[in-house]
Coordinates of C-alpha atoms in Angstrom, one line a residue:
M257 CA -9.5 22.7 -33.0
K258 CA -9.2 25.5 -35.2
D259 CA -12.2 24.2 -37.4
I260 CA -14.1 24.0 -34.1
E261 CA -13.4 27.4 -33.3
N262 CA -14.4 28.6 -36.8
L263 CA -17.7 27.0 -36.5
L264 CA -18.3 28.7 -33.1
S265 CA -17.4 32.0 -34.0
H266 CA -19.8 31.8 -37.3
P267 CA -22.8 30.1 -35.9
E268 CA -25.0 31.3 -38.2
V269 CA -23.7 29.6 -41.5
V270 CA -22.9 26.2 -39.7
K271 CA -24.3 23.1 -41.1
Q272 CA -25.6 20.3 -38.7
S273 CA -23.1 17.8 -40.3
E274 CA -20.3 20.1 -39.4
V275 CA -21.4 20.3 -35.9
N276 CA -21.8 16.5 -35.7
R277 CA -18.2 16.1 -37.1
A278 CA -16.9 18.7 -34.5
C279 CA -18.5 16.9 -31.8
E280 CA -16.9 13.5 -32.7
E281 CA -13.4 15.2 -32.9
L282 CA -14.0 16.5 -29.3
K283 CA -15.2 13.4 -28.0
K284 CA -12.3 11.5 -29.4
A285 CA -9.8 14.2 -28.2
I286 CA -11.3 13.8 -24.7
Q287 CA -11.0 10.2 -24.5
Q288 CA -7.3 10.4 -25.4
L289 CA -6.9 12.5 -22.3
I290 CA -5.3 11.6 -19.1
V291 CA -6.7 13.2 -16.4
N292 CA -3.8 13.6 -14.0
P293 CA -3.5 10.1 -12.7
N294 CA -2.8 9.3 -9.0
L295 CA 0.3 7.2 -9.4
S296 CA 0.8 6.9 -5.7
S297 CA -1.2 3.5 -5.5
L298 CA 0.6 2.0 -8.2
K299 CA 4.0 3.2 -6.7
A300 CA 3.1 1.4 -3.3
L301 CA 2.0 -1.8 -5.3
I302 CA 5.3 -2.0 -7.1
E303 CA 7.4 -1.1 -3.8
K304 CA 5.2 -4.2 -2.4
A305 CA 6.3 -6.5 -5.2
E306 CA 10.0 -5.7 -5.4
K307 CA 10.2 -6.7 -1.5
I308 CA 9.1 -10.2 -2.6
D309 CA 12.0 -12.5 -2.4
L310 CA 11.3 -14.4 -5.7
T311 CA 13.7 -17.3 -5.0
L312 CA 11.1 -18.7 -2.8
Y313 CA 8.3 -18.8 -5.3
Q314 CA 7.7 -21.4 -8.0
E315 CA 9.0 -20.5 -11.4
E316 CA 5.4 -20.0 -13.3
E317 CA 4.3 -17.4 -10.5
R318 CA 7.7 -15.8 -10.5
I319 CA 7.7 -15.1 -14.3
E320 CA 4.3 -13.4 -14.0
L321 CA 5.1 -11.5 -11.3
E322 CA 8.2 -10.3 -13.1
E323 CA 6.2 -9.5 -16.1
A324 CA 3.4 -7.8 -14.4
L325 CA 6.0 -5.7 -12.4
K326 CA 7.6 -4.7 -15.5
V327 CA 4.2 -3.6 -17.3
A328 CA 3.5 -1.7 -14.0
K329 CA 6.8 0.0 -13.9
E330 CA 6.2 1.1 -17.6
Q331 CA 2.8 2.6 -16.8
L332 CA 4.3 4.8 -13.7
E333 CA 7.1 6.1 -15.9
N334 CA 4.8 6.7 -18.8
P335 CA 1.1 6.5 -18.3
T336 CA -0.8 5.7 -21.2
S337 CA -4.2 5.9 -20.0
E338 CA -6.3 5.4 -16.7
Q339 CA -7.5 2.1 -18.1
A340 CA -3.9 1.1 -18.8
I341 CA -2.7 2.0 -15.1
K342 CA -5.6 0.3 -13.7
E343 CA -5.3 -2.8 -15.8
A344 CA -1.2 -2.9 -14.6
M345 CA -2.2 -2.6 -11.2
D346 CA -4.8 -5.4 -11.2
R347 CA -2.4 -7.6 -13.2
L348 CA 0.2 -6.9 -10.5
E349 CA -2.2 -7.3 -7.4
A350 CA -3.2 -10.8 -9.1
A351 CA 0.2 -11.9 -9.5
I352 CA 1.2 -11.0 -6.1
N353 CA -2.0 -12.9 -4.6
N354 CA -1.3 -15.9 -6.9
T355 CA 2.4 -16.6 -6.0
K356 CA 3.0 -19.7 -4.3
L357 CA 6.1 -20.8 -2.2
I358 CA 8.2 -23.6 -3.7
P359 CA 7.4 -26.6 -1.4
S360 CA 10.3 -27.0 1.1
K361 CA 10.9 -29.6 3.6
S362 CA 12.7 -27.9 6.0
V363 CA 9.7 -25.4 6.7
L364 CA 7.3 -28.6 6.9
S365 CA 9.8 -30.2 9.4
E366 CA 9.7 -26.9 11.7
L367 CA 5.9 -26.7 11.5
I368 CA 5.9 -30.4 12.5
D369 CA 8.2 -29.8 15.4
K370 CA 6.2 -26.7 16.4
V371 CA 2.8 -28.7 16.6
S372 CA 4.7 -32.0 18.1
G373 CA 5.5 -29.6 21.2
L374 CA 2.1 -28.2 21.8
N375 CA 0.1 -29.5 24.9
K376 CA -3.0 -31.2 23.8
E377 CA -4.4 -30.7 27.3
E378 CA -4.3 -26.9 26.4
Y379 CA -6.5 -27.0 23.7
T380 CA -10.3 -27.9 23.1
E381 CA -11.4 -30.1 20.8

């Protein structure tokens, strides 16, 4: 930054190549900045994921959800970039949406009993 300040304080002796180099340095510095990210959405999504009873879900989806939750928590505690925060949120949301319950005969039996108790006359075809 001192080099850039020097360039600005003596514009009459500055070469175009120096200006170009300074511009590139500034662009790189700007790209590395994180603009006060709004982490409330990420926090809410993490809280939603933590409420899920993982014992009810298939192993593959459960593992993906656990990994996505870990990454999201890391970004919440130490945000690296807005893009990384967005990717963590997208991954966690996808993991939540892709969870599949472990097939359960008792749940199926309950549904069959419920349907069996319905009066067909009350419904249209």
